[in-house]
Amino acid sequence: MSTERKDSLAPNPQMLEQISDLFLKYGLRSTSMDDICRHLNISKKTLYQYFENKEQLVEAVFMMRHRDFDFEAIKKKIHPVSAIQILFGTVEHFLQVQQGLLPANMFDLKKYHPDVFDKMDRHFESFIQKFYSMVFHKGQDEGIFRKDIDSEMQIWLLCEQFRMLHDPEKRGELKFPIKDIIYTVTENVIRSVATPKGIEELDKFKRSKKETEKKL
């Protein structure tokens, strides 16, 4: 089934944010088109001018949460930051995103809107591959990641582990807290590709993080 939206009216970000908040509060499956209309204070006819069905609406909301970033802007922003700091910063971002997604919503998305879930999953995979490729090359230029590694394979392995954490069914089977898993995966990858200079920076970063956590 195609989930292409009509070109007549494009939903504004505020509308999608409000619908997203509704999903977070009541759940994806439990929120009907009537509920959305009441929440937005619009008629059903108006809502269907934006979306042909709930499938399109769900896709718009979830893709808004996983929209592309401007990589040129990201490069400028991260230029003064080391690759190791960027990778751990990405962990924090991933955790914040996950906190904004109810596990039940992700289960419902995969079960009742599998096409949308698959599209979002491909989008997520494409983004992290592109992002980590940029970070790995930055680390090599900084001399903290070795240049003799197969960076493509390392990125693939890292992406596969994050994909597992992105899957609601597999996340339900995790033995350890997701935060600990992500930090461990990230540290293991860094240690496997780091130069002596990189290991030194990693240990320095961990000491600094531990001191900061003690003060909180």
PDB file of C-alpha atoms in Angstrom:
ATOM      1  CA  MET A   1       0.000   0.000   0.000  1.00  0.00           C
ATOM      2  CA  SER A   2       1.320   3.441  -0.890  1.00  0.00           C
ATOM      3  CA  THR A   3       1.630   5.926   1.940  1.00  0.00           C
ATOM      4  CA  GLU A   4       2.394   8.941  -0.229  1.00  0.00           C
ATOM      5  CA  ARG A   5       0.622  11.999   1.182  1.00  0.00           C
ATOM      6  CA  LYS A   6      -1.638  14.174  -0.904  1.00  0.00           C
ATOM      7  CA  ASP A   7       0.030  17.248  -2.366  1.00  0.00           C
ATOM      8  CA  SER A   8      -3.019  19.450  -1.763  1.00  0.00           C
ATOM      9  CA  LEU A   9      -2.259  20.210   1.887  1.00  0.00           C
ATOM     10  CA  ALA A  10       0.938  19.557   3.806  1.00  0.00           C
ATOM     11  CA  PRO A  11       0.642  19.254   7.593  1.00  0.00           C
ATOM     12  CA  ASN A  12       2.615  21.852   9.492  1.00  0.00           C
ATOM     13  CA  PRO A  13       5.127  20.777  12.161  1.00  0.00           C
ATOM     14  CA  GLN A  14       2.868  22.022  14.975  1.00  0.00           C
ATOM     15  CA  MET A  15       0.062  19.724  13.852  1.00  0.00           C
ATOM     16  CA  LEU A  16       2.386  16.717  13.726  1.00  0.00           C
ATOM     17  CA  GLU A  17       3.800  17.584  17.149  1.00  0.00           C
ATOM     18  CA  GLN A  18       0.312  17.671  18.639  1.00  0.00           C
ATOM     19  CA  ILE A  19      -0.605  14.330  17.090  1.00  0.00           C
ATOM     20  CA  SER A  20       2.683  12.864  18.300  1.00  0.00           C
ATOM     21  CA  ASP A  21       1.919  14.052  21.843  1.00  0.00           C
ATOM     22  CA  LEU A  22      -1.463  12.341  21.590  1.00  0.00           C
ATOM     23  CA  PHE A  23       0.181   9.052  20.571  1.00  0.00           C
ATOM     24  CA  LEU A  24       2.601   9.342  23.479  1.00  0.00           C
ATOM     25  CA  LYS A  25      -0.211   9.982  25.939  1.00  0.00           C
ATOM     26  CA  TYR A  26      -2.773   7.408  24.832  1.00  0.00           C
ATOM     27  CA  GLY A  27      -0.884   5.018  22.543  1.00  0.00           C
ATOM     28  CA  LEU A  28      -0.758   4.587  18.794  1.00  0.00           C
ATOM     29  CA  ARG A  29      -3.346   1.833  18.496  1.00  0.00           C
ATOM     30  CA  SER A  30      -5.790   3.412  20.956  1.00  0.00           C
ATOM     31  CA  THR A  31      -5.802   6.833  19.297  1.00  0.00           C
ATOM     32  CA  SER A  32      -8.442   7.059  16.578  1.00  0.00           C
ATOM     33  CA  MET A  33      -8.864   9.606  13.801  1.00  0.00           C
ATOM     34  CA  ASP A  34     -11.856  10.958  15.761  1.00  0.00           C
ATOM     35  CA  ASP A  35      -9.628  11.431  18.820  1.00  0.00           C
ATOM     36  CA  ILE A  36      -7.122  13.337  16.694  1.00  0.00           C
ATOM     37  CA  CYS A  37      -9.831  15.590  15.267  1.00  0.00           C
ATOM     38  CA  ARG A  38     -11.114  16.433  18.730  1.00  0.00           C
ATOM     39  CA  HIS A  39      -7.587  17.103  19.959  1.00  0.00           C
ATOM     40  CA  LEU A  40      -6.829  19.399  17.010  1.00  0.00           C
ATOM     41  CA  ASN A  41     -10.304  20.923  17.116  1.00  0.00           C
ATOM     42  CA  ILE A  42     -10.867  20.280  13.409  1.00  0.00           C
ATOM     43  CA  SER A  43     -13.417  18.309  11.428  1.00  0.00           C
ATOM     44  CA  LYS A  44     -12.745  14.857  10.037  1.00  0.00           C
ATOM     45  CA  LYS A  45     -13.136  16.290   6.543  1.00  0.00           C
ATOM     46  CA  THR A  46     -10.326  18.741   7.250  1.00  0.00           C
ATOM     47  CA  LEU A  47      -8.067  16.013   8.620  1.00  0.00           C
ATOM     48  CA  TYR A  48      -8.611  13.928   5.484  1.00  0.00           C
ATOM     49  CA  GLN A  49      -7.463  16.854   3.386  1.00  0.00           C
ATOM     50  CA  TYR A  50      -4.045  16.256   4.927  1.00  0.00           C
ATOM     51  CA  PHE A  51      -4.085  12.463   5.113  1.00  0.00           C
ATOM     52  CA  GLU A  52      -5.993   9.845   3.159  1.00  0.00           C
ATOM     53  CA  ASN A  53      -5.890   7.407   6.074  1.00  0.00           C
ATOM     54  CA  LYS A  54      -4.273   6.715   9.440  1.00  0.00           C
ATOM     55  CA  GLU A  55      -1.351   4.943   7.748  1.00  0.00           C
ATOM     56  CA  GLN A  56      -0.264   8.185   6.079  1.00  0.00           C
ATOM     57  CA  LEU A  57      -0.761  10.124   9.279  1.00  0.00           C
ATOM     58  CA  VAL A  58       1.320   7.657  11.306  1.00  0.00           C
ATOM     59  CA  GLU A  59       4.089   7.764   8.721  1.00  0.00           C
ATOM     60  CA  ALA A  60       4.205  11.577   8.791  1.00  0.00           C
ATOM     61  CA  VAL A  61       4.421  11.660  12.587  1.00  0.00           C
ATOM     62  CA  PHE A  62       7.119   9.012  12.947  1.00  0.00           C
ATOM     63  CA  MET A  63       9.210  10.283  10.053  1.00  0.00           C
ATOM     64  CA  MET A  64       9.062  13.748  11.614  1.00  0.00           C
ATOM     65  CA  ARG A  65      10.722  12.194  14.657  1.00  0.00           C
ATOM     66  CA  HIS A  66      13.406  10.668  12.426  1.00  0.00           C
ATOM     67  CA  ARG A  67      13.858  13.419   9.874  1.00  0.00           C
ATOM     68  CA  ASP A  68      17.133  13.913   8.035  1.00  0.00           C
ATOM     69  CA  PHE A  69      19.745  16.261   9.383  1.00  0.00           C
ATOM     70  CA  ASP A  70      21.780  18.778   7.439  1.00  0.00           C
ATOM     71  CA  PHE A  71      25.155  17.033   7.341  1.00  0.00           C
ATOM     72  CA  GLU A  72      27.009  20.145   6.278  1.00  0.00           C
ATOM     73  CA  ALA A  73      25.632  21.922   9.343  1.00  0.00           C
ATOM     74  CA  ILE A  74      26.564  18.928  11.508  1.00  0.00           C
ATOM     75  CA  LYS A  75      30.143  18.948  10.174  1.00  0.00           C
ATOM     76  CA  LYS A  76      30.539  22.592  11.131  1.00  0.00           C
ATOM     77  CA  LYS A  77      29.042  22.009  14.562  1.00  0.00           C
ATOM     78  CA  ILE A  78      31.207  19.009  15.432  1.00  0.00           C
ATOM     79  CA  HIS A  79      34.420  20.311  13.867  1.00  0.00           C
ATOM     80  CA  PRO A  80      35.986  21.446  17.187  1.00  0.00           C
ATOM     81  CA  VAL A  81      34.820  18.294  19.029  1.00  0.00           C
ATOM     82  CA  SER A  82      36.833  15.044  19.064  1.00  0.00           C
ATOM     83  CA  ALA A  83      35.388  11.920  17.447  1.00  0.00           C
ATOM     84  CA  ILE A  84      35.268  10.147  20.815  1.00  0.00           C
ATOM     85  CA  GLN A  85      33.236  12.925  22.402  1.00  0.00           C
ATOM     86  CA  ILE A  86      30.906  12.903  19.386  1.00  0.00           C
ATOM     87  CA  LEU A  87      30.289   9.164  19.679  1.00  0.00           C
ATOM     88  CA  PHE A  88      29.396   9.387  23.366  1.00  0.00           C
ATOM     89  CA  GLY A  89      27.297  12.474  22.654  1.00  0.00           C
ATOM     90  CA  THR A  90      25.416  10.388  20.109  1.00  0.00           C
ATOM     91  CA  VAL A  91      24.678   7.861  22.849  1.00  0.00           C
ATOM     92  CA  GLU A  92      23.012  10.575  24.927  1.00  0.00           C
ATOM     93  CA  HIS A  93      20.980  11.713  21.919  1.00  0.00           C
ATOM     94  CA  PHE A  94      19.863   8.151  21.176  1.00  0.00           C
ATOM     95  CA  LEU A  95      18.730   7.683  24.769  1.00  0.00           C
ATOM     96  CA  GLN A  96      16.762  10.953  24.699  1.00  0.00           C
ATOM     97  CA  VAL A  97      15.019   9.896  21.492  1.00  0.00           C
ATOM     98  CA  GLN A  98      14.137   6.507  22.962  1.00  0.00           C
ATOM     99  CA  GLN A  99      12.690   8.150  26.076  1.00  0.00           C
ATOM    100  CA  GLY A 100      10.321  10.056  23.808  1.00  0.00           C
ATOM    101  CA  LEU A 101       8.962   6.829  22.290  1.00  0.00           C
ATOM    102  CA  LEU A 102       6.625   4.575  24.209  1.00  0.00           C
ATOM    103  CA  PRO A 103       7.662   0.923  23.749  1.00  0.00           C
ATOM    104  CA  ALA A 104       3.985   0.066  23.183  1.00  0.00           C
ATOM    105  CA  ASN A 105       3.849   2.533  20.310  1.00  0.00           C
ATOM    106  CA  MET A 106       6.815   0.873  18.639  1.00  0.00           C
ATOM    107  CA  PHE A 107       5.201  -2.551  19.050  1.00  0.00           C
ATOM    108  CA  ASP A 108       1.970  -1.223  17.545  1.00  0.00           C
ATOM    109  CA  LEU A 109       3.861   0.451  14.724  1.00  0.00           C
ATOM    110  CA  LYS A 110       5.585  -2.789  13.770  1.00  0.00           C
ATOM    111  CA  LYS A 111       2.414  -4.879  14.126  1.00  0.00           C
ATOM    112  CA  TYR A 112      -0.245  -2.626  12.607  1.00  0.00           C
ATOM    113  CA  HIS A 113       1.803  -0.388  10.302  1.00  0.00           C
ATOM    114  CA  PRO A 114       4.659  -2.649   9.126  1.00  0.00           C
ATOM    115  CA  ASP A 115       5.326  -0.641   5.950  1.00  0.00           C
ATOM    116  CA  VAL A 116       5.850   2.512   7.997  1.00  0.00           C
ATOM    117  CA  PHE A 117       8.032   0.643  10.504  1.00  0.00           C
ATOM    118  CA  ASP A 118      10.208  -0.770   7.693  1.00  0.00           C
ATOM    119  CA  LYS A 119      10.559   2.642   6.068  1.00  0.00           C
ATOM    120  CA  MET A 120      11.529   4.226   9.374  1.00  0.00           C
ATOM    121  CA  ASP A 121      13.992   1.406  10.040  1.00  0.00           C
ATOM    122  CA  ARG A 122      15.665   1.911   6.642  1.00  0.00           C
ATOM    123  CA  HIS A 123      15.774   5.644   7.245  1.00  0.00           C
ATOM    124  CA  PHE A 124      17.377   5.110  10.661  1.00  0.00           C
ATOM    125  CA  GLU A 125      19.954   2.683   9.247  1.00  0.00           C
ATOM    126  CA  SER A 126      20.859   5.033   6.394  1.00  0.00           C
ATOM    127  CA  PHE A 127      21.297   7.942   8.765  1.00  0.00           C
ATOM    128  CA  ILE A 128      23.536   6.195  11.306  1.00  0.00           C
ATOM    129  CA  GLN A 129      25.714   4.685   8.557  1.00  0.00           C
ATOM    130  CA  LYS A 130      26.263   8.096   7.005  1.00  0.00           C
ATOM    131  CA  PHE A 131      26.831   9.760  10.350  1.00  0.00           C
ATOM    132  CA  TYR A 132      29.260   7.169  11.704  1.00  0.00           C
ATOM    133  CA  SER A 133      31.189   7.142   8.447  1.00  0.00           C
ATOM    134  CA  MET A 134      31.719  10.885   8.880  1.00  0.00           C
ATOM    135  CA  VAL A 135      32.793  10.455  12.513  1.00  0.00           C
ATOM    136  CA  PHE A 136      35.177   7.559  11.788  1.00  0.00           C
ATOM    137  CA  HIS A 137      36.952   9.553   9.080  1.00  0.00           C
ATOM    138  CA  LYS A 138      37.167  12.527  11.436  1.00  0.00           C
ATOM    139  CA  GLY A 139      38.745  10.291  14.093  1.00  0.00           C
ATOM    140  CA  GLN A 140      41.315   9.018  11.586  1.00  0.00           C
ATOM    141  CA  ASP A 141      42.192  12.582  10.591  1.00  0.00           C
ATOM    142  CA  GLU A 142      42.634  13.430  14.290  1.00  0.00           C
ATOM    143  CA  GLY A 143      44.980  10.484  14.782  1.00  0.00           C
ATOM    144  CA  ILE A 144      42.789   8.842  17.429  1.00  0.00           C
ATOM    145  CA  PHE A 145      41.403   6.099  15.139  1.00  0.00           C
ATOM    146  CA  ARG A 146      43.725   3.769  13.235  1.00  0.00           C
ATOM    147  CA  LYS A 147      43.852   4.062   9.464  1.00  0.00           C
ATOM    148  CA  ASP A 148      44.505   0.352   8.922  1.00  0.00           C
ATOM    149  CA  ILE A 149      41.020  -0.692  10.089  1.00  0.00           C
ATOM    150  CA  ASP A 150      38.149  -1.752   7.862  1.00  0.00           C
ATOM    151  CA  SER A 151      35.979   1.217   8.820  1.00  0.00           C
ATOM    152  CA  GLU A 152      33.104   0.042   6.621  1.00  0.00           C
ATOM    153  CA  MET A 153      32.887  -3.246   8.530  1.00  0.00           C
ATOM    154  CA  GLN A 154      33.202  -1.525  11.909  1.00  0.00           C
ATOM    155  CA  ILE A 155      30.374   0.856  11.022  1.00  0.00           C
ATOM    156  CA  TRP A 156      28.221  -2.040   9.805  1.00  0.00           C
ATOM    157  CA  LEU A 157      28.774  -3.940  13.072  1.00  0.00           C
ATOM    158  CA  LEU A 158      27.923  -0.857  15.114  1.00  0.00           C
ATOM    159  CA  CYS A 159      24.785  -0.193  13.065  1.00  0.00           C
ATOM    160  CA  GLU A 160      23.616  -3.788  13.453  1.00  0.00           C
ATOM    161  CA  GLN A 161      23.884  -3.546  17.220  1.00  0.00           C
ATOM    162  CA  PHE A 162      21.952  -0.283  17.268  1.00  0.00           C
ATOM    163  CA  ARG A 163      19.314  -1.769  14.971  1.00  0.00           C
ATOM    164  CA  MET A 164      18.755  -4.492  17.552  1.00  0.00           C
ATOM    165  CA  LEU A 165      18.143  -1.833  20.191  1.00  0.00           C
ATOM    166  CA  HIS A 166      15.784  -0.038  17.816  1.00  0.00           C
ATOM    167  CA  ASP A 167      13.610  -3.148  17.399  1.00  0.00           C
ATOM    168  CA  PRO A 168      10.800  -3.155  20.023  1.00  0.00           C
ATOM    169  CA  GLU A 169      10.580  -6.961  20.137  1.00  0.00           C
ATOM    170  CA  LYS A 170      14.295  -7.431  20.758  1.00  0.00           C
ATOM    171  CA  ARG A 171      14.429  -4.583  23.256  1.00  0.00           C
ATOM    172  CA  GLY A 172      11.918  -6.464  25.376  1.00  0.00           C
ATOM    173  CA  GLU A 173      14.422  -9.310  25.712  1.00  0.00           C
ATOM    174  CA  LEU A 174      17.388  -7.209  26.842  1.00  0.00           C
ATOM    175  CA  LYS A 175      19.168  -8.554  29.920  1.00  0.00           C
ATOM    176  CA  PHE A 176      20.764  -5.247  30.908  1.00  0.00           C
ATOM    177  CA  PRO A 177      19.621  -1.587  30.959  1.00  0.00           C
ATOM    178  CA  ILE A 178      19.672  -0.076  27.473  1.00  0.00           C
ATOM    179  CA  LYS A 179      21.862   2.824  28.641  1.00  0.00           C
ATOM    180  CA  ASP A 180      24.574   0.439  29.887  1.00  0.00           C
ATOM    181  CA  ILE A 181      24.403  -1.593  26.681  1.00  0.00           C
ATOM    182  CA  ILE A 182      24.785   1.428  24.399  1.00  0.00           C
ATOM    183  CA  TYR A 183      27.697   2.852  26.385  1.00  0.00           C
ATOM    184  CA  THR A 184      29.434  -0.549  26.424  1.00  0.00           C
ATOM    185  CA  VAL A 185      28.923  -1.076  22.686  1.00  0.00           C
ATOM    186  CA  THR A 186      30.275   2.391  21.947  1.00  0.00           C
ATOM    187  CA  GLU A 187      33.308   1.972  24.217  1.00  0.00           C
ATOM    188  CA  ASN A 188      34.090  -1.468  22.761  1.00  0.00           C
ATOM    189  CA  VAL A 189      34.029  -0.077  19.222  1.00  0.00           C
ATOM    190  CA  ILE A 190      36.273   2.837  20.168  1.00  0.00           C
ATOM    191  CA  ARG A 191      38.801   0.558  21.896  1.00  0.00           C
ATOM    192  CA  SER A 192      38.877  -1.770  18.891  1.00  0.00           C
ATOM    193  CA  VAL A 193      39.793   1.028  16.447  1.00  0.00           C
ATOM    194  CA  ALA A 194      41.665   3.539  18.640  1.00  0.00           C
ATOM    195  CA  THR A 195      45.317   4.453  18.424  1.00  0.00           C
ATOM    196  CA  PRO A 196      47.303   4.814  21.695  1.00  0.00           C
ATOM    197  CA  LYS A 197      46.405   8.503  21.540  1.00  0.00           C
ATOM    198  CA  GLY A 198      42.738   7.526  21.171  1.00  0.00           C
ATOM    199  CA  ILE A 199      42.860   5.155  24.153  1.00  0.00           C
ATOM    200  CA  GLU A 200      44.387   7.931  26.233  1.00  0.00           C
ATOM    201  CA  GLU A 201      41.620  10.328  25.204  1.00  0.00           C
ATOM    202  CA  LEU A 202      38.951   7.699  25.869  1.00  0.00           C
ATOM    203  CA  ASP A 203      40.219   7.077  29.402  1.00  0.00           C
ATOM    204  CA  LYS A 204      40.432  10.816  30.017  1.00  0.00           C
ATOM    205  CA  PHE A 205      36.844  11.250  28.820  1.00  0.00           C
ATOM    206  CA  LYS A 206      35.604   8.428  31.094  1.00  0.00           C
ATOM    207  CA  ARG A 207      37.381   9.916  34.138  1.00  0.00           C
ATOM    208  CA  SER A 208      35.850  13.314  33.426  1.00  0.00           C
ATOM    209  CA  LYS A 209      32.386  11.803  32.997  1.00  0.00           C
ATOM    210  CA  LYS A 210      32.681   9.876  36.263  1.00  0.00           C
ATOM    211  CA  GLU A 211      33.715  13.017  38.155  1.00  0.00           C
ATOM    212  CA  THR A 212      30.795  14.936  36.672  1.00  0.00           C
ATOM    213  CA  GLU A 213      28.337  12.199  37.688  1.00  0.00           C
ATOM    214  CA  LYS A 214      29.670  12.249  41.270  1.00  0.00           C
ATOM    215  CA  LYS A 215      28.885  15.966  41.524  1.00  0.00           C
ATOM    216  CA  LEU A 216      25.274  15.472  40.411  1.00  0.00           C
TER     217      LEU A 216
END
